[in-house]
Coordinates of C-alpha atoms and ligand atoms in Angstrom, one line a residue:
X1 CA -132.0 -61.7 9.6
X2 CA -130.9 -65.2 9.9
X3 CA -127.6 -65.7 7.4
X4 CA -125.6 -68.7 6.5
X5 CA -122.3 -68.1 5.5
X6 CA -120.9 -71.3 3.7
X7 CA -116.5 -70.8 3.2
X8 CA -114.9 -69.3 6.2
X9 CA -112.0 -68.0 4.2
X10 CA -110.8 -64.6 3.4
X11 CA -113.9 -63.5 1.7
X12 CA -116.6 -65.2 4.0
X13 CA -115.2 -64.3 6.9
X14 CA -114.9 -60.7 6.2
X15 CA -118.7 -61.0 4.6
X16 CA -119.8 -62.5 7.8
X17 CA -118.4 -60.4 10.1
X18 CA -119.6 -57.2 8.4
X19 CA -123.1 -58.8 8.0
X20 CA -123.1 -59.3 12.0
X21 CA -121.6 -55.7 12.5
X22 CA -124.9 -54.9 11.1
X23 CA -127.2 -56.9 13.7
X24 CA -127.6 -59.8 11.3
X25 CA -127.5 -63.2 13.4
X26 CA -124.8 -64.9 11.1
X27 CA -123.3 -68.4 11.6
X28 CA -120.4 -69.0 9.8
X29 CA -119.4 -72.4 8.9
X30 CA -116.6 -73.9 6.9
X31 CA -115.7 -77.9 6.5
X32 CA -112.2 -77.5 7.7
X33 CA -112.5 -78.1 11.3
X34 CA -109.2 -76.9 12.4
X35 CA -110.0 -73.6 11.4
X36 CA -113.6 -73.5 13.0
X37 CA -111.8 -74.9 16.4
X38 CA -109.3 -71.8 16.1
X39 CA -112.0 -69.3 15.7
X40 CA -114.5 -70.7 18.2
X41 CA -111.0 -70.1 20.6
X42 CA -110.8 -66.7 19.7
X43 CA -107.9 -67.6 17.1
X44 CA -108.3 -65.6 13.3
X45 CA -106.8 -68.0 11.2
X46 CA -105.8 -65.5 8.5
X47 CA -103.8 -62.4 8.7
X48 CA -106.1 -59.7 8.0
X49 CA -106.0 -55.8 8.9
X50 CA -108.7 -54.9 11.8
X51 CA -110.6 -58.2 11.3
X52 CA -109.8 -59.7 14.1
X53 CA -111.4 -56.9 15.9
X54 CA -114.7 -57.1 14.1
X55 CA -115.1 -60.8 14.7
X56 CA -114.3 -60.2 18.1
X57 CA -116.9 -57.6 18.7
X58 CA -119.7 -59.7 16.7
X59 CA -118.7 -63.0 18.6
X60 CA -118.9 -61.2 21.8
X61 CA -122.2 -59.5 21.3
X62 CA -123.4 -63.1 20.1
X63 CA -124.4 -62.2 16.7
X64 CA -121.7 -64.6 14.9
X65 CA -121.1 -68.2 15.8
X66 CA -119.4 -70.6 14.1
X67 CA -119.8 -74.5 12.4
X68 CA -118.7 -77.2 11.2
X69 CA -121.6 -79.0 10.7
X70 CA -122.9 -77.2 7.0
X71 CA -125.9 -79.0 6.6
X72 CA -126.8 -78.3 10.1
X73 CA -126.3 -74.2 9.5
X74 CA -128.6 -74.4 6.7
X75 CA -132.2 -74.7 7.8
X76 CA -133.6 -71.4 9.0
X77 CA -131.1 -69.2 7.4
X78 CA -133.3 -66.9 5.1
X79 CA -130.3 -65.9 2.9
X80 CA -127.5 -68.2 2.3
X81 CA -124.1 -67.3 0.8
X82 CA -121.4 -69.2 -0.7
X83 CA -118.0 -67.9 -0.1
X84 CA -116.0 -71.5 -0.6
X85 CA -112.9 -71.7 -2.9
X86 CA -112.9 -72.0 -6.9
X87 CA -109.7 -72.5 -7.8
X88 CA -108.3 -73.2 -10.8
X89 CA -108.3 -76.7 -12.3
X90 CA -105.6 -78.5 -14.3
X91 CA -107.2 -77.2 -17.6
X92 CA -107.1 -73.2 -16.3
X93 CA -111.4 -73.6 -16.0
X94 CA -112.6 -72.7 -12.0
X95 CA -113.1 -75.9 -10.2
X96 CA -116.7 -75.7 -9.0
X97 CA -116.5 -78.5 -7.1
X98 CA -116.6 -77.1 -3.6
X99 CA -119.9 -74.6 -4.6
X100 CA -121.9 -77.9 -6.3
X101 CA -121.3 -79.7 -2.9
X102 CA -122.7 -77.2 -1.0
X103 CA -125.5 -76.7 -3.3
X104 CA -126.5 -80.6 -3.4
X105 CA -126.6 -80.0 0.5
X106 CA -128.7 -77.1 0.1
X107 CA -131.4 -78.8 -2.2
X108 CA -131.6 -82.0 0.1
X109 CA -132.1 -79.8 3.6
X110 CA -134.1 -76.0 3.0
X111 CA -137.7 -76.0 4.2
X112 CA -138.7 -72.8 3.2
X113 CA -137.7 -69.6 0.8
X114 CA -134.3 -69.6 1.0
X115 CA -132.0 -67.2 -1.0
X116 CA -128.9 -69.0 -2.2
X117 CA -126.2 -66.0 -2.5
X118 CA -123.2 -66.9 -5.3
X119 CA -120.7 -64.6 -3.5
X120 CA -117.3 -67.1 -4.7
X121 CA -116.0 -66.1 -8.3
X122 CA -118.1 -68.3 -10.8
X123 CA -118.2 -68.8 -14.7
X124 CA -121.2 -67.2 -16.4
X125 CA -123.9 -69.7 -16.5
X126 CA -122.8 -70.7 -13.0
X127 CA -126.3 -69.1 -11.5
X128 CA -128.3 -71.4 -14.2
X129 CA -126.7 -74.4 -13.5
X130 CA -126.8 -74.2 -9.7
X131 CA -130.8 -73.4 -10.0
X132 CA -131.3 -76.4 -12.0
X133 CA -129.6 -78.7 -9.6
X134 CA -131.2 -77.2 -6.6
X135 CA -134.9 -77.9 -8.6
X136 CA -133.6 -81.3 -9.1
X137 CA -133.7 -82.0 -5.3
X138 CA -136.5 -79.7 -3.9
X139 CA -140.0 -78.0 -4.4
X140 CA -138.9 -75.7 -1.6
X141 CA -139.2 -72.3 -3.2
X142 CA -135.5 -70.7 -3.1
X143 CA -133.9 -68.2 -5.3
X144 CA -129.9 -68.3 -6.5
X145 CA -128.7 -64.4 -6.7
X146 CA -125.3 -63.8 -8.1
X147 CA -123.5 -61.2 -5.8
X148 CA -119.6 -61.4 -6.7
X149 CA -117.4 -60.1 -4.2
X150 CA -114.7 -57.5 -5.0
X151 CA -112.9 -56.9 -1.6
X152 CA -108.8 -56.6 -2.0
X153 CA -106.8 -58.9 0.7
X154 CA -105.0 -56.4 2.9
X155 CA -107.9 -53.8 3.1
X156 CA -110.3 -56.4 2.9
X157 CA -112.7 -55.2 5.8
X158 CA -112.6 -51.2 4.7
X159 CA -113.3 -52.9 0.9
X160 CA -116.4 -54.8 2.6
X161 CA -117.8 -51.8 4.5
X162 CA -117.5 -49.1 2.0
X163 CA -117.9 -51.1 -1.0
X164 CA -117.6 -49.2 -4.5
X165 CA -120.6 -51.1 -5.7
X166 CA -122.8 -54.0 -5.0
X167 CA -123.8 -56.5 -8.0
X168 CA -126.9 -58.1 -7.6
X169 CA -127.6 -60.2 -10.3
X170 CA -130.8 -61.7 -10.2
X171 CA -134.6 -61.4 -12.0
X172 CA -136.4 -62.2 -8.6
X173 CA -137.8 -58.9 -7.1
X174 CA -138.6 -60.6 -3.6
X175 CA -135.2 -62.1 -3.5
X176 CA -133.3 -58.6 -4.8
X177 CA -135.4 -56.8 -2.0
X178 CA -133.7 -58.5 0.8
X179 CA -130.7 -58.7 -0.3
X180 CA -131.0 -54.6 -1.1
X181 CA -131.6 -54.3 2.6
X182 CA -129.0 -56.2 3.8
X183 CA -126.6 -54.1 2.0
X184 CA -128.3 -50.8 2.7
X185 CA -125.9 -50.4 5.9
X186 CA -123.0 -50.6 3.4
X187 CA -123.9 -47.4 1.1
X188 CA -122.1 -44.7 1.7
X189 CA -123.4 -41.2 0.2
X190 CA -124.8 -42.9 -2.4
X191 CA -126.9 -46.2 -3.5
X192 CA -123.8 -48.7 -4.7
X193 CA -125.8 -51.0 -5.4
X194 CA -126.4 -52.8 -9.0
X195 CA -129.0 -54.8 -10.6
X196 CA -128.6 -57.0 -13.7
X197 CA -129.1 -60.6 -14.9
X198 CA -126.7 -62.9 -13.6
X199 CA -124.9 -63.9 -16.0
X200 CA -123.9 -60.5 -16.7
X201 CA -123.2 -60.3 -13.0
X202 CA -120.9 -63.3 -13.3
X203 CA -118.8 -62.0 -16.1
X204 CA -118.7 -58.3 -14.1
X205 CA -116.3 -59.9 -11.7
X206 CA -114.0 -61.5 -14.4
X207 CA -113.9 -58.3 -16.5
X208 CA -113.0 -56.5 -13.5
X209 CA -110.1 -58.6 -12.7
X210 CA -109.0 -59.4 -16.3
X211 CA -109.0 -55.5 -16.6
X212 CA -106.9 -55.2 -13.5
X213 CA -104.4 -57.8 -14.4
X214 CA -104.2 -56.0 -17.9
X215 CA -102.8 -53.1 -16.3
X216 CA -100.1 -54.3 -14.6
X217 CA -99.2 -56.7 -17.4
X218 CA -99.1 -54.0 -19.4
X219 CA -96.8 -51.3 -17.5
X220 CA -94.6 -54.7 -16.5
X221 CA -94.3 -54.8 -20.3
X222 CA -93.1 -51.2 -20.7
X223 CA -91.0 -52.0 -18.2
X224 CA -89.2 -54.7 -20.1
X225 CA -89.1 -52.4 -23.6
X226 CA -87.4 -49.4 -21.2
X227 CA -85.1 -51.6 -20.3
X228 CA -84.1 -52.4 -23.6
X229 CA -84.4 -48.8 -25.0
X230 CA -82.8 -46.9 -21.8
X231 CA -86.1 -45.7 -20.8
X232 CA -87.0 -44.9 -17.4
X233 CA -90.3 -46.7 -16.5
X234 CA -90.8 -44.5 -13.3
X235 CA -90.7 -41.3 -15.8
X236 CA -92.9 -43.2 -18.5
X237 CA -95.5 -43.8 -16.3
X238 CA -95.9 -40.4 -14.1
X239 CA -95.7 -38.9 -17.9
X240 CA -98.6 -41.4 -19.2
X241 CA -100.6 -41.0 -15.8
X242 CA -100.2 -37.8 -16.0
X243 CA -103.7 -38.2 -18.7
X244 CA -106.5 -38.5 -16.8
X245 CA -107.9 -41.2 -19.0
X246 CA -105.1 -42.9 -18.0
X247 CA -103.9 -42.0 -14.1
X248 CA -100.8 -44.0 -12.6
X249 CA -103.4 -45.9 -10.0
X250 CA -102.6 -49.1 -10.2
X251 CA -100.1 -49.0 -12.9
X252 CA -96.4 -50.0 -11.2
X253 CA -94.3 -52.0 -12.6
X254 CA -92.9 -55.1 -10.7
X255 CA -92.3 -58.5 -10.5
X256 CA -96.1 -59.7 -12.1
X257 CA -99.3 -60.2 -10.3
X258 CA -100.0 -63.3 -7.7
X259 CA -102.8 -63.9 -5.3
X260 CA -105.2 -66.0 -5.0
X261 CA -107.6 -64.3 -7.6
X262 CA -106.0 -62.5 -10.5
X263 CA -104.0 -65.3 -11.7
X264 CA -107.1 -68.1 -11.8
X265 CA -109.5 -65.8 -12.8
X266 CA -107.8 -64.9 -16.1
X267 CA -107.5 -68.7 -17.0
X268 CA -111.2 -69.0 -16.0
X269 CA -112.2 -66.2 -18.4
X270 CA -110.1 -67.0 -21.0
X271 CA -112.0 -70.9 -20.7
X272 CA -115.0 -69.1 -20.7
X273 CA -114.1 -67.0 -24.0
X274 CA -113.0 -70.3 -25.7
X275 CA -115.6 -72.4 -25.0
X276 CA -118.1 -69.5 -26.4
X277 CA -115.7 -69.9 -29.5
X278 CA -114.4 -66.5 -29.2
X279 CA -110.8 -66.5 -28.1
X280 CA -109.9 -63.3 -26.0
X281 CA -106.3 -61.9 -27.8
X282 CA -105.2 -59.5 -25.1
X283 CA -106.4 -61.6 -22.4
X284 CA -104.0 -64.5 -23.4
X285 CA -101.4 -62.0 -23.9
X286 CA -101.7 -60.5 -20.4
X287 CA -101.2 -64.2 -18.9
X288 CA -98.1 -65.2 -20.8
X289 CA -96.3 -61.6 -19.9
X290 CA -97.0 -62.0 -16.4
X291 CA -95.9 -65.6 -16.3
X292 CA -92.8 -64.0 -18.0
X293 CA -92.1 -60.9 -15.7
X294 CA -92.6 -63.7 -12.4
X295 CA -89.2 -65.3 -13.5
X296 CA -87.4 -61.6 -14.0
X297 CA -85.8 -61.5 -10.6
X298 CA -84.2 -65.0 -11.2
X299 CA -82.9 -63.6 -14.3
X300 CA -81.7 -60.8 -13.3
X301 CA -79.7 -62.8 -10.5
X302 CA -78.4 -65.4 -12.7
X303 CA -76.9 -62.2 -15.0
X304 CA -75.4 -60.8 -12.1
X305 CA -74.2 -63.7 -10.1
X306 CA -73.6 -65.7 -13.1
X307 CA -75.4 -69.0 -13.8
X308 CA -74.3 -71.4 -11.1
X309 CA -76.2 -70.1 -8.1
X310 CA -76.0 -73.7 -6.5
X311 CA -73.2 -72.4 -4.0
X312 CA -74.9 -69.3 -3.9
X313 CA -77.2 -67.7 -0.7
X314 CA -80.0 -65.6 -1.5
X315 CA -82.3 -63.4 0.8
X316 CA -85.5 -62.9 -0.2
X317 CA -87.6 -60.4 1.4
X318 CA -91.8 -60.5 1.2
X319 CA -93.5 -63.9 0.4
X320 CA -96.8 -62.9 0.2
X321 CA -98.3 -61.7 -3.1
X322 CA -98.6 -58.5 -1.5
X323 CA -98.0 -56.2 1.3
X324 CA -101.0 -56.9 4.5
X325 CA -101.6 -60.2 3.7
X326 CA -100.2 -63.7 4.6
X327 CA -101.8 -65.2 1.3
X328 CA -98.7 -66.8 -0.6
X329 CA -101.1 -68.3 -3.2
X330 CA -99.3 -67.7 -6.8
X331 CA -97.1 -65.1 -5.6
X332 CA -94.4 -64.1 -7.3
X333 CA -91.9 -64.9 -4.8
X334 CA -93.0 -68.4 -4.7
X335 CA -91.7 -68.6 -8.5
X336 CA -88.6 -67.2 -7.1
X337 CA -87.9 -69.7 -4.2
X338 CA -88.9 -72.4 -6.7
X339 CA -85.8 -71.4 -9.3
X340 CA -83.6 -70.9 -6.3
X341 CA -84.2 -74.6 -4.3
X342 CA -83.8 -76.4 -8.3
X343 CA -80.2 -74.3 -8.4
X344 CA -79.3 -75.9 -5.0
X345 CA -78.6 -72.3 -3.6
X346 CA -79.0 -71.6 0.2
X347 CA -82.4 -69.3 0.6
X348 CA -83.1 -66.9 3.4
X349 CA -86.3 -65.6 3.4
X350 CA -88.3 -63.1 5.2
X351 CA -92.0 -61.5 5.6
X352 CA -94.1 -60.0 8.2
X353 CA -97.0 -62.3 8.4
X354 CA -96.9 -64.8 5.4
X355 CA -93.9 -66.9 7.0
X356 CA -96.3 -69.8 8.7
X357 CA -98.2 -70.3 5.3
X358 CA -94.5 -70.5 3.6
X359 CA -93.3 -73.2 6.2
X360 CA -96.2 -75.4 5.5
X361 CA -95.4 -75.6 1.5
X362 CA -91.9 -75.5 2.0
X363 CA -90.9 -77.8 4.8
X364 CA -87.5 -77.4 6.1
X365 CA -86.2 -76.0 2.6
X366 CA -85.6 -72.4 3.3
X367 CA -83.9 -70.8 6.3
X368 CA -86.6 -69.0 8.4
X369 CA -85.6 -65.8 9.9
X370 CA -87.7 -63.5 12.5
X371 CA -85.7 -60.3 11.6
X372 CA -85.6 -58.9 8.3
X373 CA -81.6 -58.4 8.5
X374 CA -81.2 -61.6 8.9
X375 CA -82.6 -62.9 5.6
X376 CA -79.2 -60.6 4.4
X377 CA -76.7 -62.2 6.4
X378 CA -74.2 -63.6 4.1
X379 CA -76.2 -63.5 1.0
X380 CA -74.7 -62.3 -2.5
X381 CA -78.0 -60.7 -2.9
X382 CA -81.1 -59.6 -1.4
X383 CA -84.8 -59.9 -3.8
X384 CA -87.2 -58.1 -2.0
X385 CA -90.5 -59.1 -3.4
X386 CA -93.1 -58.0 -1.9
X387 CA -93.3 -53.9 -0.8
X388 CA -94.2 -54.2 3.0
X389 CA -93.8 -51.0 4.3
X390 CA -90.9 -52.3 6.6
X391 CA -88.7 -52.8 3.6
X392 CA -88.8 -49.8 2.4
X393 CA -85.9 -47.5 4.1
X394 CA -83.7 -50.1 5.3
X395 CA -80.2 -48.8 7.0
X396 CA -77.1 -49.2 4.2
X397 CA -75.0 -49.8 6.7
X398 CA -76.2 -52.7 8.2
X399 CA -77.5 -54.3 4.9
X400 CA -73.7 -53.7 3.7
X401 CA -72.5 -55.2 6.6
X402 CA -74.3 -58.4 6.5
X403 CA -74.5 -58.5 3.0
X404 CA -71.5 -60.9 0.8
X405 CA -69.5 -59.5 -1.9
X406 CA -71.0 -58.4 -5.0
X407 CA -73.8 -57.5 -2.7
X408 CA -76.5 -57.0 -5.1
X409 CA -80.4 -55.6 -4.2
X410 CA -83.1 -57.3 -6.5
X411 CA -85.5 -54.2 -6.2
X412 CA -88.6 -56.2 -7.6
X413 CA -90.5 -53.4 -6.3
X414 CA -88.8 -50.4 -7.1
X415 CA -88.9 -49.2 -3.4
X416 CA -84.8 -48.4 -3.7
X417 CA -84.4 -45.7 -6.6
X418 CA -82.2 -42.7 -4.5
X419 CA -81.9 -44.5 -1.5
X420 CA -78.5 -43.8 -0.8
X421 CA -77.6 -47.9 -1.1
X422 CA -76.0 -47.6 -3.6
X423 CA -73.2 -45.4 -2.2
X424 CA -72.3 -47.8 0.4
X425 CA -71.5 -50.2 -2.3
X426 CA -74.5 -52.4 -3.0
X427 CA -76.2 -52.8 -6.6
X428 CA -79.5 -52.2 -6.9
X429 CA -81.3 -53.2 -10.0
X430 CA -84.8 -52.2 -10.3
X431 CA -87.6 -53.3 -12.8
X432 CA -87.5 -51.0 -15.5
X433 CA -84.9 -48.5 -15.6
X434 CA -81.4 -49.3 -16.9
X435 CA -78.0 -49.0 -15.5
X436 CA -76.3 -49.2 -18.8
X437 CA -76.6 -47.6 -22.3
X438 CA -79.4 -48.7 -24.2
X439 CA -78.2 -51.0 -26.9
X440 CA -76.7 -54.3 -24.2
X441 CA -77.7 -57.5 -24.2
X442 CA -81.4 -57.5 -24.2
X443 CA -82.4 -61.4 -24.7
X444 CA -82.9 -62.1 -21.6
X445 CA -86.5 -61.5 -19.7
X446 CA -85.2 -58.5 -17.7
X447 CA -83.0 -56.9 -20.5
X448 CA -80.1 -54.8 -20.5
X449 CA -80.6 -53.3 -16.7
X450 CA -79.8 -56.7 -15.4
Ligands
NAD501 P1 -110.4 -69.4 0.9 O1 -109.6 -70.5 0.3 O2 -109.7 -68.4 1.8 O3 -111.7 -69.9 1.7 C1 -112.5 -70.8 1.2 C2 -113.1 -71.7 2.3 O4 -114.1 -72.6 1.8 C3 -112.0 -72.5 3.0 O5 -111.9 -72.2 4.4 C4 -112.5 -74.0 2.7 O6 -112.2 -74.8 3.8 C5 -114.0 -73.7 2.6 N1 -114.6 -74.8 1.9 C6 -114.2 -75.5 0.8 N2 -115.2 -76.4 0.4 C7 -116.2 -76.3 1.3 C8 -117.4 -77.0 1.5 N3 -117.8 -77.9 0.6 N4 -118.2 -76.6 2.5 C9 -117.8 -75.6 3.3 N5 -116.7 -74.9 3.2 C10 -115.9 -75.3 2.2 O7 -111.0 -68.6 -0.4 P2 -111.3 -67.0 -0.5 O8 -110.0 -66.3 -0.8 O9 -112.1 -66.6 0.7 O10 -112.2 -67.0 -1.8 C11 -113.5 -67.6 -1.8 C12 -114.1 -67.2 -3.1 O11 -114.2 -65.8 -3.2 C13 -113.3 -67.6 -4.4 O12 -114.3 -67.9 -5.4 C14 -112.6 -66.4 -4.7 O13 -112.2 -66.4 -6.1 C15 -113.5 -65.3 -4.4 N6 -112.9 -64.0 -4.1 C16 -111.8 -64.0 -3.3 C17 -111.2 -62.7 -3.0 C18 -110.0 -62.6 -2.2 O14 -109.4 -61.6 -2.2 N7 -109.5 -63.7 -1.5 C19 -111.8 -61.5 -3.4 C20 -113.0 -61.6 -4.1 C21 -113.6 -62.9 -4.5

């Protein structure tokens, strides 16, 4: 089948690939040339585990090209998909500008039954809207199905090939038929796939990542209270997990959730709640505590360095919002470096892959290093951020070596607990669990273990 993929990011390249991998004859197009030059090269303009080799593979066997030209691409295709950005506007509501641009193209170029695939993150009553503009421009018959995608960066092609389910929102039985098919190769032991109206589909995706970001806001929260109370949050929640209602997947504590997703789509749904006039309580909540537990590792800093850090240098280890990735959008380290450049203090900064997309925002304004060891050298304390695998037993010696006096570890991600770093003389303060009695100063977002 002849497939359009429209947004040559994360998500639609992934999509496109694993629709080639299945014999599909996709062209993938995007209107950011630069990136369509690098991939047409053989270049992968994001860093994404085994995805380079799967475009690779498709490219070579000649069943994915790609475009700049979008309206070009569009003709001929029988299915369609949008994968282009929706981030968030000033007023926290998705942008959908980028989706009703390519659906005006859409309605002025189809000449036959073309299924227009919502795969990008969309408000409910997206799938409505972007039918009624389409029938504004055509007589073509074409049929908009909402299928939201729910692949994680950093495992993003496994996530696309073994999916845990498949939404299909849509009334049309012709259109859900093809789209069934092309999905068949995806199922594992079992049919994945589900069928509902689309604006249920539409709100599936936000529940799933409002429900996510819940989680961690909430065990970041218990974090904060054990900290305050002499609790040990690691102990809290193996005991809690330990329910099966419960389980200790996806419930660490750290330094709040980033990315490009979790973070806008909470605003989105909570803009969608308002403007149905029903105000979501713990959805608001969840937003504010993560904004709050972003700025811990500042504050924890400032209450062991003390509050002048302008003469200060800091290494920070992991800019991406997570570990696989080189997406920096909203991750917490970004908050960090932020505090840091407004003190004046010197910042040394580190991560495997993300360090390119860090440059570009940052300019000049941080001290790049190729070796993790180096972000340490002469710092008065280390943050690591992000939990890359590489950061995770690094040698005491050398850290305490390189390391300035009161050589102090910022554990936002708890990788350090019994790591023997703290016997060569370096602090190490952790999210959650307190050094000190219960009962110390506890006003500050961090409390008393800071
Ligand atoms: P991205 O920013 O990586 O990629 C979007 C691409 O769309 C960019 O390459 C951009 O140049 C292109 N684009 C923008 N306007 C265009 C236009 N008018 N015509 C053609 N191309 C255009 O975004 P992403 O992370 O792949 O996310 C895409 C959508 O999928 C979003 O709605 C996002 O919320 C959703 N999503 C993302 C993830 C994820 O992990 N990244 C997971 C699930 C869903």
């Amino acid at each position: 089948m002849k497939i359009c993929v429209v947004g040559t990011g994360y998500v639609g390249l992934v999509a496109g690939a694993g629709f080639a991998s299945t014999g599909n004859e996709v062209v993938c197009c995007d209107v950011d040339e630069t990136k369509i030059v690098a991939l047409r090269s053989g270049r992968i303009p994001i860093f994404e585990p085994g995805l380079a080799e799967l475009v690779e593979d498709n490219v070579r066997h000649g069943r994915l090209v790609f475009s700049s030209d979008v309206r070009a691409c569009i003709p001929g295709s029988r299915v369609v998909i949008l994968a282009v950005g929706t981030p968030m506007s000033a007023d926290g509501r998705a942008d959908l500008g980028a989706v009703l641009d390519v659906v005006q193209t859409i309605g002025e170029v189809i000449t036959e039954y073309t299924i227009v695939v919502l795969k990008s993150t969309v408000p409910v009553g997206t799938n409505e809207r972007v039918t009624r503009a389409i029938l504004k421009l055509t007589t073509v018959p074409f049929s908009v199905v909402s299928n939201p995608e729910f692949l994680k960066e950093g495992d993003a092609v496994s996530d696309f090939m073994k999916p845990d389910r498949v939404i299909l929102g849509t009334g049309d039985d012709r259109a859900f038929e093809v789209m069934r098919k092309l999905y068949l190769p995806f199922q594992r032991r079992s049919e994945r796939i589900l069928r509902m109206d689309p604006r249920s589909a539409e709100l599936t995706k936000y529940v799933s990542n409002a429900y996510l970001a819940t989680r961690i806001s909430f065990i970041n929260e218990v974090a904060v209270l054990c900290e305050h109370l002499g609790c040990d949050v690691t102990m809290v929640r193996h005991g809690a997990g330990a329910d099966s209602r419960i389980g200790t997947h996806f419930f660490y504590p750290g330094v709040g959730y980033g990315g490009s997703c979790f973070p806008k789509d909470v605003k989105a749904l909570m803009a969608t709640a308002d403007d149905s006039g029903f105000p979501l309580e713990i959805i608001s909540a969840v937003d504010r505590v993560n904004t709050r537990q972003k700025q811990i590792p500042y504050a924890k800093l400032r209450r062991a360095l003390g509050e002048n850090l302008s003469d200060r240098t800091i290494g920070v280890w992991g800019l991406a919002f997570k570990p696989r990735t080189d997406d920096i959008r909203e991750a917490p380290a970004q908050s960090l470096l932020r505090s840091l450049l407004e003190d004046g203090a010197t910042v040394r900064v580190h991560d495997p892959a993300a360090m390119d997309n860090v440059r570009r925002e940052y300019g000049e304004g941080l001290v790049y290093c190729s070796d993790a060891y180096e972000a340490a050298r002469g710092a008065s304390a280390l943050c690591v951020m992000t939990e890359w695998q590489e950061y995770r037993t690094p040698d005491p010696d050398r850290l305490a070596d390189l390391l300035r006096p009161p050589r102090v570890i910022v554990d936002g991600r708890n990788l350090y607990r019994d790591s023997g770093l703290e016997e060569r003389g370096l602090t190490v303060l952790g999210i959650g669990y307190s050094l000190f009695p219960a009962g110390a100063d506890s006003r500050m977002p961090g409390g008393s273990g800071a």
